[in-house]
């Protein structure tokens, strides 16, 4: 006899934290919603029925924090409700876009969600709940299993022609991790909203539900989410549930359950049911529901800045906190400072707060840019705050690592400005080109009433110290005067006028994830020089730049053009800028008319080596209309650089766009025919193909794709990789790698697009999403062999060199007697491995977490090398630091043995 279907009805709200309102406006409704839930759970119903059952407050814990920010006196009843499962939230901190953030940012999202729930003594349902994300990364099963989440719920991104029909499948990650996945109906999380209480209406609703489940249900357990965007609990839910149960009769058992209870039943039933297996990204819902994959370049500058802020926290903040812990044998850096210096007693919590502030900009309506202009302006403010926190965290951690006491240093009135600290933000030893900011003090600039008549007071400094680098090969890029402050918790800031010079310097080896301290006087002690300096040969009609690996030729007539040669490969017209009209909205591009190629109107040499040669090209799109509008002007400057011993061609871009409703792309023209496309993504590369929509699809396929750091096209002979510093939309076609620089749209949603008929959001003008005004970006082109393990390793290293070069700056009051000349962090060895995290532990105040993933589809061996012989206690963990193996005690080498594409997390601390 066929068992009746078990229908698990889960009342919920889907809470877009900000969208067509700002977050504080939506928070007003959230407070009323949660108040009503707590009031209902604390009292019996007037008809004597039991208290209302569970309610899912979406999959994000930030809703709990937002509520308590307004209603702190309700913490006790809220704590009781979440502990008893009357209110469910999490596992996420925010329901974020998961295609643009890095894998580590997604980890931080799950960590933050767990922290919020832990503050209330609760845990989240064991479900990776993603009800409205615009696609999902291939690594989501890895992330889910890494946090003990065995079930996932998705909607958009699945259901395309390549996916199985049905509401359940096993989703397998690149490393073989599997998560049982429930796919929501075409109507998504709203399918069970507003259940009717009248018998006849309930019968009609049941017929509709039953028809869908007969076609799609695979396990005998159905999930019916009762709610929708910003919906409170349905007032007559108990009556509606009873009416649905009566309408279902013997065909189904209708039950009010929590999400956690549904997941347990769903998982138990799936054990004995053969389910299809899905691999890779979920980015194709064409013909099933709207995929909404066209947001990747909406408000592109904010996406770029987000990537840079993520990279700053992951590679220029967290490793320095880890460096302090790795070298602190006595835990003195974790002691609260009597002078109120920032120490490791505060830094981990401050780091967590910086991440939470950044994560509040990751909800899909926010990071994807499909919100009102006021939301975008609020995001700008939040990104400013995260940037400022990152600088402070980095300075405090490096001061601890180098033994620098800002209180003692500030007490000195006379100091020597010859100390330079060089940072290596890569997990391997690097030498060579470093970008240094060298300062010399012009004079003290007092502040206060008496400062009106004061002029800068000269300091006792070594004049000219920044103007010579001895035997080190160097090249000055520029100079300016700025104000610099020395700060201390026991003093007013010391404000100085300084001359700051930007230099390129060829430096000796800097330890992995470490720093070196140099005195300007020592620059002549050790000779450091590239094996082949950059040369520039200029003739009447052309310029040739050569660094021994790459040769760049500029031909000035009849129109400036660039060609690039690497060995016997020649790209005769390597760079172009193109614009095209786009009449779409924030969700969906709608390109119209011909592609217009910007004209290169001027080219000249601005840097001539020996460490960097730069050609500056000026481009324009000729306006044919008003000063701004659909035919307004576009002006772009590209600085094309070759660095000594570099394998990639660098391009720094700045421009001014006064044209509305358009898309501007930079195009690298390559020689790769009929190549496969690969791109960087969460925890390793993914293969990319353009989806094919069925004939009945009401949404056109968006041909662009998400991109983290790089996109590659490679055939059996050779390949080309485009690197970018955060712009999130790439387009790869035969012999073309295109990067979207600016996309201008003026409406949140348009209902009349042929590419997607109907409104995807509430129609609202968004003039600021036209992105008029200045913009900046950076990209690079790297030519290499066919796709292989070796190619992936080279692309990994080139990305670090392009995006995270060696950098340094003057520490004007650093005492070299207290600062070690060199301090190294953890070094990662093994060509197959890429580091994703070097940070402090979430649960052990003496430990650091090191995470690396195998880039290749084959088993691989490698090792972390720690700064000294320890001994060290090493524990292999899940992503959430739950141990999966016994702790071992080892010396400086931590062996790694990884399966194909495996992510390995180890927690390391000094043995007592």
PDB file of C-alpha atoms in Angstrom, residues 513-746:
ATOM      1  CA  UNK A 513      53.132  35.906   5.322  1.00  0.00           C
ATOM      2  CA  UNK A 514      55.804  37.946   7.035  1.00  0.00           C
ATOM      3  CA  UNK A 515      57.627  41.250   7.275  1.00  0.00           C
ATOM      4  CA  UNK A 516      61.147  42.595   7.054  1.00  0.00           C
ATOM      5  CA  UNK A 517      62.433  45.790   8.631  1.00  0.00           C
ATOM      6  CA  UNK A 518      65.034  47.825   6.786  1.00  0.00           C
ATOM      7  CA  UNK A 519      67.007  50.909   7.623  1.00  0.00           C
ATOM      8  CA  UNK A 520      67.541  53.201   4.665  1.00  0.00           C
ATOM      9  CA  UNK A 521      71.216  53.157   5.533  1.00  0.00           C
ATOM     10  CA  UNK A 522      71.322  49.399   4.861  1.00  0.00           C
ATOM     11  CA  UNK A 523      69.922  49.694   1.350  1.00  0.00           C
ATOM     12  CA  UNK A 524      73.426  49.775  -0.042  1.00  0.00           C
ATOM     13  CA  UNK A 525      74.718  46.805   1.947  1.00  0.00           C
ATOM     14  CA  UNK A 526      73.163  44.036  -0.142  1.00  0.00           C
ATOM     15  CA  UNK A 527      72.854  44.311  -3.889  1.00  0.00           C
ATOM     16  CA  UNK A 528      69.407  43.355  -5.202  1.00  0.00           C
ATOM     17  CA  UNK A 529      68.635  43.601  -8.899  1.00  0.00           C
ATOM     18  CA  UNK A 530      66.444  41.894 -11.485  1.00  0.00           C
ATOM     19  CA  UNK A 531      68.126  39.572 -13.940  1.00  0.00           C
ATOM     20  CA  UNK A 532      66.660  41.572 -16.839  1.00  0.00           C
ATOM     21  CA  UNK A 533      65.586  45.203 -16.326  1.00  0.00           C
ATOM     22  CA  UNK A 534      62.753  46.643 -18.386  1.00  0.00           C
ATOM     23  CA  UNK A 535      63.892  48.490 -21.488  1.00  0.00           C
ATOM     24  CA  UNK A 536      62.109  51.041 -23.657  1.00  0.00           C
ATOM     25  CA  UNK A 537      63.064  51.718 -27.264  1.00  0.00           C
ATOM     26  CA  UNK A 538      61.275  54.665 -28.797  1.00  0.00           C
ATOM     27  CA  UNK A 539      61.240  55.563 -32.463  1.00  0.00           C
ATOM     28  CA  UNK A 540      59.229  58.007 -34.505  1.00  0.00           C
ATOM     29  CA  UNK A 541      56.218  55.778 -35.101  1.00  0.00           C
ATOM     30  CA  UNK A 542      56.473  53.053 -32.496  1.00  0.00           C
ATOM     31  CA  UNK A 543      57.638  52.162 -28.998  1.00  0.00           C
ATOM     32  CA  UNK A 544      58.908  48.751 -27.886  1.00  0.00           C
ATOM     33  CA  UNK A 545      58.951  47.684 -24.242  1.00  0.00           C
ATOM     34  CA  UNK A 546      60.769  44.483 -23.273  1.00  0.00           C
ATOM     35  CA  UNK A 547      61.297  42.745 -19.925  1.00  0.00           C
ATOM     36  CA  UNK A 548      62.919  39.570 -21.234  1.00  0.00           C
ATOM     37  CA  UNK A 549      59.672  37.608 -21.056  1.00  0.00           C
ATOM     38  CA  UNK A 550      57.127  39.869 -22.709  1.00  0.00           C
ATOM     39  CA  UNK A 551      57.515  42.343 -25.536  1.00  0.00           C
ATOM     40  CA  UNK A 552      54.969  45.113 -25.935  1.00  0.00           C
ATOM     41  CA  UNK A 553      54.866  47.252 -29.059  1.00  0.00           C
ATOM     42  CA  UNK A 554      52.943  50.475 -29.499  1.00  0.00           C
ATOM     43  CA  UNK A 555      52.297  51.565 -33.080  1.00  0.00           C
ATOM     44  CA  UNK A 556      51.213  55.204 -33.220  1.00  0.00           C
ATOM     45  CA  UNK A 557      49.965  55.513 -36.819  1.00  0.00           C
ATOM     46  CA  UNK A 558      47.456  55.571 -38.304  1.00  0.00           C
ATOM     47  CA  UNK A 559      45.857  55.022 -34.871  1.00  0.00           C
ATOM     48  CA  UNK A 560      47.601  53.929 -31.671  1.00  0.00           C
ATOM     49  CA  UNK A 561      47.521  50.134 -31.288  1.00  0.00           C
ATOM     50  CA  UNK A 562      49.203  47.686 -28.950  1.00  0.00           C
ATOM     51  CA  UNK A 563      50.643  44.302 -29.812  1.00  0.00           C
ATOM     52  CA  UNK A 564      51.998  41.761 -27.343  1.00  0.00           C
ATOM     53  CA  UNK A 565      54.563  39.056 -27.993  1.00  0.00           C
ATOM     54  CA  UNK A 566      55.362  36.125 -25.685  1.00  0.00           C
ATOM     55  CA  UNK A 567      57.846  33.710 -27.234  1.00  0.00           C
ATOM     56  CA  UNK A 568      56.385  32.945 -30.678  1.00  0.00           C
ATOM     57  CA  UNK A 569      52.856  34.043 -29.789  1.00  0.00           C
ATOM     58  CA  UNK A 570      51.899  37.460 -31.156  1.00  0.00           C
ATOM     59  CA  UNK A 571      48.664  39.278 -30.307  1.00  0.00           C
ATOM     60  CA  UNK A 572      48.522  42.084 -32.895  1.00  0.00           C
ATOM     61  CA  UNK A 573      45.709  44.188 -31.380  1.00  0.00           C
ATOM     62  CA  UNK A 574      45.661  43.107 -27.760  1.00  0.00           C
ATOM     63  CA  UNK A 575      43.501  45.770 -26.105  1.00  0.00           C
ATOM     64  CA  UNK A 576      40.147  47.365 -26.899  1.00  0.00           C
ATOM     65  CA  UNK A 577      37.410  49.274 -25.093  1.00  0.00           C
ATOM     66  CA  UNK A 578      33.808  48.807 -26.215  1.00  0.00           C
ATOM     67  CA  UNK A 579      30.454  50.284 -25.283  1.00  0.00           C
ATOM     68  CA  UNK A 580      26.923  49.283 -26.193  1.00  0.00           C
ATOM     69  CA  UNK A 581      23.478  50.576 -25.294  1.00  0.00           C
ATOM     70  CA  UNK A 582      21.783  48.678 -22.445  1.00  0.00           C
ATOM     71  CA  UNK A 583      18.107  49.438 -21.819  1.00  0.00           C
ATOM     72  CA  UNK A 584      17.730  46.783 -19.116  1.00  0.00           C
ATOM     73  CA  UNK A 585      17.190  47.102 -15.391  1.00  0.00           C
ATOM     74  CA  UNK A 586      19.213  46.251 -12.297  1.00  0.00           C
ATOM     75  CA  UNK A 587      18.427  42.533 -12.682  1.00  0.00           C
ATOM     76  CA  UNK A 588      18.686  41.923 -16.419  1.00  0.00           C
ATOM     77  CA  UNK A 589      20.816  43.402 -19.225  1.00  0.00           C
ATOM     78  CA  UNK A 590      19.077  44.316 -22.474  1.00  0.00           C
ATOM     79  CA  UNK A 591      21.776  45.192 -25.004  1.00  0.00           C
ATOM     80  CA  UNK A 592      20.676  47.105 -28.065  1.00  0.00           C
ATOM     81  CA  UNK A 593      22.253  48.480 -31.215  1.00  0.00           C
ATOM     82  CA  UNK A 594      25.801  48.201 -32.507  1.00  0.00           C
ATOM     83  CA  UNK A 595      28.937  47.830 -30.398  1.00  0.00           C
ATOM     84  CA  UNK A 596      30.975  51.038 -30.462  1.00  0.00           C
ATOM     85  CA  UNK A 597      34.713  50.701 -30.108  1.00  0.00           C
ATOM     86  CA  UNK A 598      36.357  53.604 -28.259  1.00  0.00           C
ATOM     87  CA  UNK A 599      39.042  55.396 -30.246  1.00  0.00           C
ATOM     88  CA  UNK A 600      42.563  55.622 -28.889  1.00  0.00           C
ATOM     89  CA  UNK A 601      43.394  59.291 -29.402  1.00  0.00           C
ATOM     90  CA  UNK A 602      46.779  59.587 -27.726  1.00  0.00           C
ATOM     91  CA  UNK A 603      49.601  57.380 -26.475  1.00  0.00           C
ATOM     92  CA  UNK A 604      52.830  58.182 -24.674  1.00  0.00           C
ATOM     93  CA  UNK A 605      55.493  56.684 -22.409  1.00  0.00           C
ATOM     94  CA  UNK A 606      55.163  57.694 -18.746  1.00  0.00           C
ATOM     95  CA  UNK A 607      57.612  55.280 -17.031  1.00  0.00           C
ATOM     96  CA  UNK A 608      60.823  54.085 -18.687  1.00  0.00           C
ATOM     97  CA  UNK A 609      62.220  51.465 -16.323  1.00  0.00           C
ATOM     98  CA  UNK A 610      64.381  49.908 -15.081  1.00  0.00           C
ATOM     99  CA  UNK A 611      61.691  48.228 -12.926  1.00  0.00           C
ATOM    100  CA  UNK A 612      58.522  49.358 -14.688  1.00  0.00           C
ATOM    101  CA  UNK A 613      57.736  50.748 -18.094  1.00  0.00           C
ATOM    102  CA  UNK A 614      54.290  52.210 -18.664  1.00  0.00           C
ATOM    103  CA  UNK A 615      52.466  53.294 -21.805  1.00  0.00           C
ATOM    104  CA  UNK A 616      49.544  55.631 -21.245  1.00  0.00           C
ATOM    105  CA  UNK A 617      46.712  55.422 -23.757  1.00  0.00           C
ATOM    106  CA  UNK A 618      43.758  57.810 -23.843  1.00  0.00           C
ATOM    107  CA  UNK A 619      40.456  56.604 -25.274  1.00  0.00           C
ATOM    108  CA  UNK A 620      37.135  58.264 -25.992  1.00  0.00           C
ATOM    109  CA  UNK A 621      33.677  57.567 -27.319  1.00  0.00           C
ATOM    110  CA  UNK A 622      32.588  60.544 -29.339  1.00  0.00           C
ATOM    111  CA  UNK A 623      29.376  62.059 -27.950  1.00  0.00           C
ATOM    112  CA  UNK A 624      26.594  62.777 -30.402  1.00  0.00           C
ATOM    113  CA  UNK A 625      24.102  64.215 -27.945  1.00  0.00           C
ATOM    114  CA  UNK A 626      23.998  66.235 -24.759  1.00  0.00           C
ATOM    115  CA  UNK A 627      26.766  66.520 -22.200  1.00  0.00           C
ATOM    116  CA  UNK A 628      25.325  63.469 -20.487  1.00  0.00           C
ATOM    117  CA  UNK A 629      22.621  61.025 -21.489  1.00  0.00           C
ATOM    118  CA  UNK A 630      22.288  57.993 -23.772  1.00  0.00           C
ATOM    119  CA  UNK A 631      24.872  59.447 -26.187  1.00  0.00           C
ATOM    120  CA  UNK A 632      27.017  61.314 -23.691  1.00  0.00           C
ATOM    121  CA  UNK A 633      30.826  61.171 -23.637  1.00  0.00           C
ATOM    122  CA  UNK A 634      33.055  58.412 -22.272  1.00  0.00           C
ATOM    123  CA  UNK A 635      36.759  59.048 -21.629  1.00  0.00           C
ATOM    124  CA  UNK A 636      39.183  56.383 -20.393  1.00  0.00           C
ATOM    125  CA  UNK A 637      42.897  56.309 -19.567  1.00  0.00           C
ATOM    126  CA  UNK A 638      44.718  52.976 -19.532  1.00  0.00           C
ATOM    127  CA  UNK A 639      48.228  52.676 -18.098  1.00  0.00           C
ATOM    128  CA  UNK A 640      49.729  49.520 -19.628  1.00  0.00           C
ATOM    129  CA  UNK A 641      52.760  48.373 -17.642  1.00  0.00           C
ATOM    130  CA  UNK A 642      55.505  45.805 -17.919  1.00  0.00           C
ATOM    131  CA  UNK A 643      57.393  45.109 -14.674  1.00  0.00           C
ATOM    132  CA  UNK A 644      60.812  43.545 -14.399  1.00  0.00           C
ATOM    133  CA  UNK A 645      60.612  39.728 -14.557  1.00  0.00           C
ATOM    134  CA  UNK A 646      56.802  39.863 -14.648  1.00  0.00           C
ATOM    135  CA  UNK A 647      54.843  37.261 -16.599  1.00  0.00           C
ATOM    136  CA  UNK A 648      51.691  39.336 -16.928  1.00  0.00           C
ATOM    137  CA  UNK A 649      50.812  42.561 -18.693  1.00  0.00           C
ATOM    138  CA  UNK A 650      49.270  45.013 -16.199  1.00  0.00           C
ATOM    139  CA  UNK A 651      46.579  47.559 -16.963  1.00  0.00           C
ATOM    140  CA  UNK A 652      45.437  50.310 -14.582  1.00  0.00           C
ATOM    141  CA  UNK A 653      42.227  51.990 -15.725  1.00  0.00           C
ATOM    142  CA  UNK A 654      40.590  55.250 -14.809  1.00  0.00           C
ATOM    143  CA  UNK A 655      37.822  56.960 -16.658  1.00  0.00           C
ATOM    144  CA  UNK A 656      34.839  59.257 -16.738  1.00  0.00           C
ATOM    145  CA  UNK A 657      31.425  58.061 -17.912  1.00  0.00           C
ATOM    146  CA  UNK A 658      28.670  60.562 -18.704  1.00  0.00           C
ATOM    147  CA  UNK A 659      26.675  58.194 -20.896  1.00  0.00           C
ATOM    148  CA  UNK A 660      23.520  56.602 -19.494  1.00  0.00           C
ATOM    149  CA  UNK A 661      21.987  53.194 -20.204  1.00  0.00           C
ATOM    150  CA  UNK A 662      25.150  51.594 -21.497  1.00  0.00           C
ATOM    151  CA  UNK A 663      27.730  48.902 -20.797  1.00  0.00           C
ATOM    152  CA  UNK A 664      31.459  49.593 -21.021  1.00  0.00           C
ATOM    153  CA  UNK A 665      33.844  46.656 -21.368  1.00  0.00           C
ATOM    154  CA  UNK A 666      37.606  46.276 -21.561  1.00  0.00           C
ATOM    155  CA  UNK A 667      38.536  43.513 -23.996  1.00  0.00           C
ATOM    156  CA  UNK A 668      41.757  41.547 -24.108  1.00  0.00           C
ATOM    157  CA  UNK A 669      42.052  40.133 -27.659  1.00  0.00           C
ATOM    158  CA  UNK A 670      43.805  36.769 -27.507  1.00  0.00           C
ATOM    159  CA  UNK A 671      44.882  33.997 -29.853  1.00  0.00           C
ATOM    160  CA  UNK A 672      42.932  31.187 -28.139  1.00  0.00           C
ATOM    161  CA  UNK A 673      40.538  29.510 -30.556  1.00  0.00           C
ATOM    162  CA  UNK A 674      37.770  27.147 -29.419  1.00  0.00           C
ATOM    163  CA  UNK A 675      39.018  26.955 -25.866  1.00  0.00           C
ATOM    164  CA  UNK A 676      37.290  25.755 -22.723  1.00  0.00           C
ATOM    165  CA  UNK A 677      36.476  28.386 -20.138  1.00  0.00           C
ATOM    166  CA  UNK A 678      37.540  28.237 -16.508  1.00  0.00           C
ATOM    167  CA  UNK A 679      37.164  30.788 -13.749  1.00  0.00           C
ATOM    168  CA  UNK A 680      38.235  31.350 -10.187  1.00  0.00           C
ATOM    169  CA  UNK A 681      35.484  30.672  -7.649  1.00  0.00           C
ATOM    170  CA  UNK A 682      34.988  29.694  -4.006  1.00  0.00           C
ATOM    171  CA  UNK A 683      37.732  27.198  -3.054  1.00  0.00           C
ATOM    172  CA  UNK A 684      39.066  26.607  -6.533  1.00  0.00           C
ATOM    173  CA  UNK A 685      38.415  26.816 -10.259  1.00  0.00           C
ATOM    174  CA  UNK A 686      35.176  25.902 -12.000  1.00  0.00           C
ATOM    175  CA  UNK A 687      34.447  25.037 -15.604  1.00  0.00           C
ATOM    176  CA  UNK A 688      32.055  27.498 -17.181  1.00  0.00           C
ATOM    177  CA  UNK A 689      29.645  27.015 -20.084  1.00  0.00           C
ATOM    178  CA  UNK A 690      26.809  29.263 -21.212  1.00  0.00           C
ATOM    179  CA  UNK A 691      23.436  27.757 -20.331  1.00  0.00           C
ATOM    180  CA  UNK A 692      20.892  26.862 -23.006  1.00  0.00           C
ATOM    181  CA  UNK A 693      17.340  27.981 -22.323  1.00  0.00           C
ATOM    182  CA  UNK A 694      14.400  25.866 -23.448  1.00  0.00           C
ATOM    183  CA  UNK A 695      12.039  27.318 -26.036  1.00  0.00           C
ATOM    184  CA  UNK A 696       9.367  28.025 -23.430  1.00  0.00           C
ATOM    185  CA  UNK A 697      11.679  30.027 -21.182  1.00  0.00           C
ATOM    186  CA  UNK A 698      10.446  33.499 -20.270  1.00  0.00           C
ATOM    187  CA  UNK A 699      13.977  34.667 -19.555  1.00  0.00           C
ATOM    188  CA  UNK A 700      16.923  34.983 -21.929  1.00  0.00           C
ATOM    189  CA  UNK A 701      20.260  33.508 -20.968  1.00  0.00           C
ATOM    190  CA  UNK A 702      22.768  36.057 -19.711  1.00  0.00           C
ATOM    191  CA  UNK A 703      26.067  35.239 -21.500  1.00  0.00           C
ATOM    192  CA  UNK A 704      28.311  36.841 -18.878  1.00  0.00           C
ATOM    193  CA  UNK A 705      29.607  35.031 -15.803  1.00  0.00           C
ATOM    194  CA  UNK A 706      30.767  35.739 -12.257  1.00  0.00           C
ATOM    195  CA  UNK A 707      34.485  36.124 -11.676  1.00  0.00           C
ATOM    196  CA  UNK A 708      36.523  36.315  -8.485  1.00  0.00           C
ATOM    197  CA  UNK A 709      40.129  36.988  -9.504  1.00  0.00           C
ATOM    198  CA  UNK A 710      40.565  35.391 -12.913  1.00  0.00           C
ATOM    199  CA  UNK A 711      38.884  33.937 -15.990  1.00  0.00           C
ATOM    200  CA  UNK A 712      40.715  31.655 -18.424  1.00  0.00           C
ATOM    201  CA  UNK A 713      40.262  30.346 -21.915  1.00  0.00           C
ATOM    202  CA  UNK A 714      42.506  27.445 -22.919  1.00  0.00           C
ATOM    203  CA  UNK A 715      42.686  24.919 -25.721  1.00  0.00           C
ATOM    204  CA  UNK A 716      45.011  21.963 -26.287  1.00  0.00           C
ATOM    205  CA  UNK A 717      47.903  24.240 -27.288  1.00  0.00           C
ATOM    206  CA  UNK A 718      47.808  27.301 -25.080  1.00  0.00           C
ATOM    207  CA  UNK A 719      45.671  29.580 -22.965  1.00  0.00           C
ATOM    208  CA  UNK A 720      45.111  33.119 -21.742  1.00  0.00           C
ATOM    209  CA  UNK A 721      43.965  34.337 -18.330  1.00  0.00           C
ATOM    210  CA  UNK A 722      42.422  37.695 -17.462  1.00  0.00           C
ATOM    211  CA  UNK A 723      43.003  38.874 -13.889  1.00  0.00           C
ATOM    212  CA  UNK A 724      40.957  41.616 -12.237  1.00  0.00           C
ATOM    213  CA  UNK A 725      40.957  43.238  -8.816  1.00  0.00           C
ATOM    214  CA  UNK A 726      37.283  42.808  -7.991  1.00  0.00           C
ATOM    215  CA  UNK A 727      35.030  43.612 -10.924  1.00  0.00           C
ATOM    216  CA  UNK A 728      32.606  40.722 -10.871  1.00  0.00           C
ATOM    217  CA  UNK A 729      31.420  40.258 -14.474  1.00  0.00           C
ATOM    218  CA  UNK A 730      33.430  38.597 -17.222  1.00  0.00           C
ATOM    219  CA  UNK A 731      32.489  37.497 -20.709  1.00  0.00           C
ATOM    220  CA  UNK A 732      34.554  34.963 -22.625  1.00  0.00           C
ATOM    221  CA  UNK A 733      34.159  34.339 -26.322  1.00  0.00           C
ATOM    222  CA  UNK A 734      36.507  33.004 -28.948  1.00  0.00           C
ATOM    223  CA  UNK A 735      39.728  35.039 -28.794  1.00  0.00           C
ATOM    224  CA  UNK A 736      38.148  37.520 -26.352  1.00  0.00           C
ATOM    225  CA  UNK A 737      38.371  37.993 -22.599  1.00  0.00           C
ATOM    226  CA  UNK A 738      36.070  40.877 -21.656  1.00  0.00           C
ATOM    227  CA  UNK A 739      35.713  42.629 -18.306  1.00  0.00           C
ATOM    228  CA  UNK A 740      32.701  44.842 -17.604  1.00  0.00           C
ATOM    229  CA  UNK A 741      33.957  48.151 -16.214  1.00  0.00           C
ATOM    230  CA  UNK A 742      30.678  50.056 -15.905  1.00  0.00           C
ATOM    231  CA  UNK A 743      27.045  49.174 -16.484  1.00  0.00           C
ATOM    232  CA  UNK A 744      24.562  52.030 -16.273  1.00  0.00           C
ATOM    233  CA  UNK A 745      20.856  51.430 -15.617  1.00  0.00           C
ATOM    234  CA  UNK A 746      18.191  53.823 -14.425  1.00  0.00           C
TER     235      UNK A 746
END
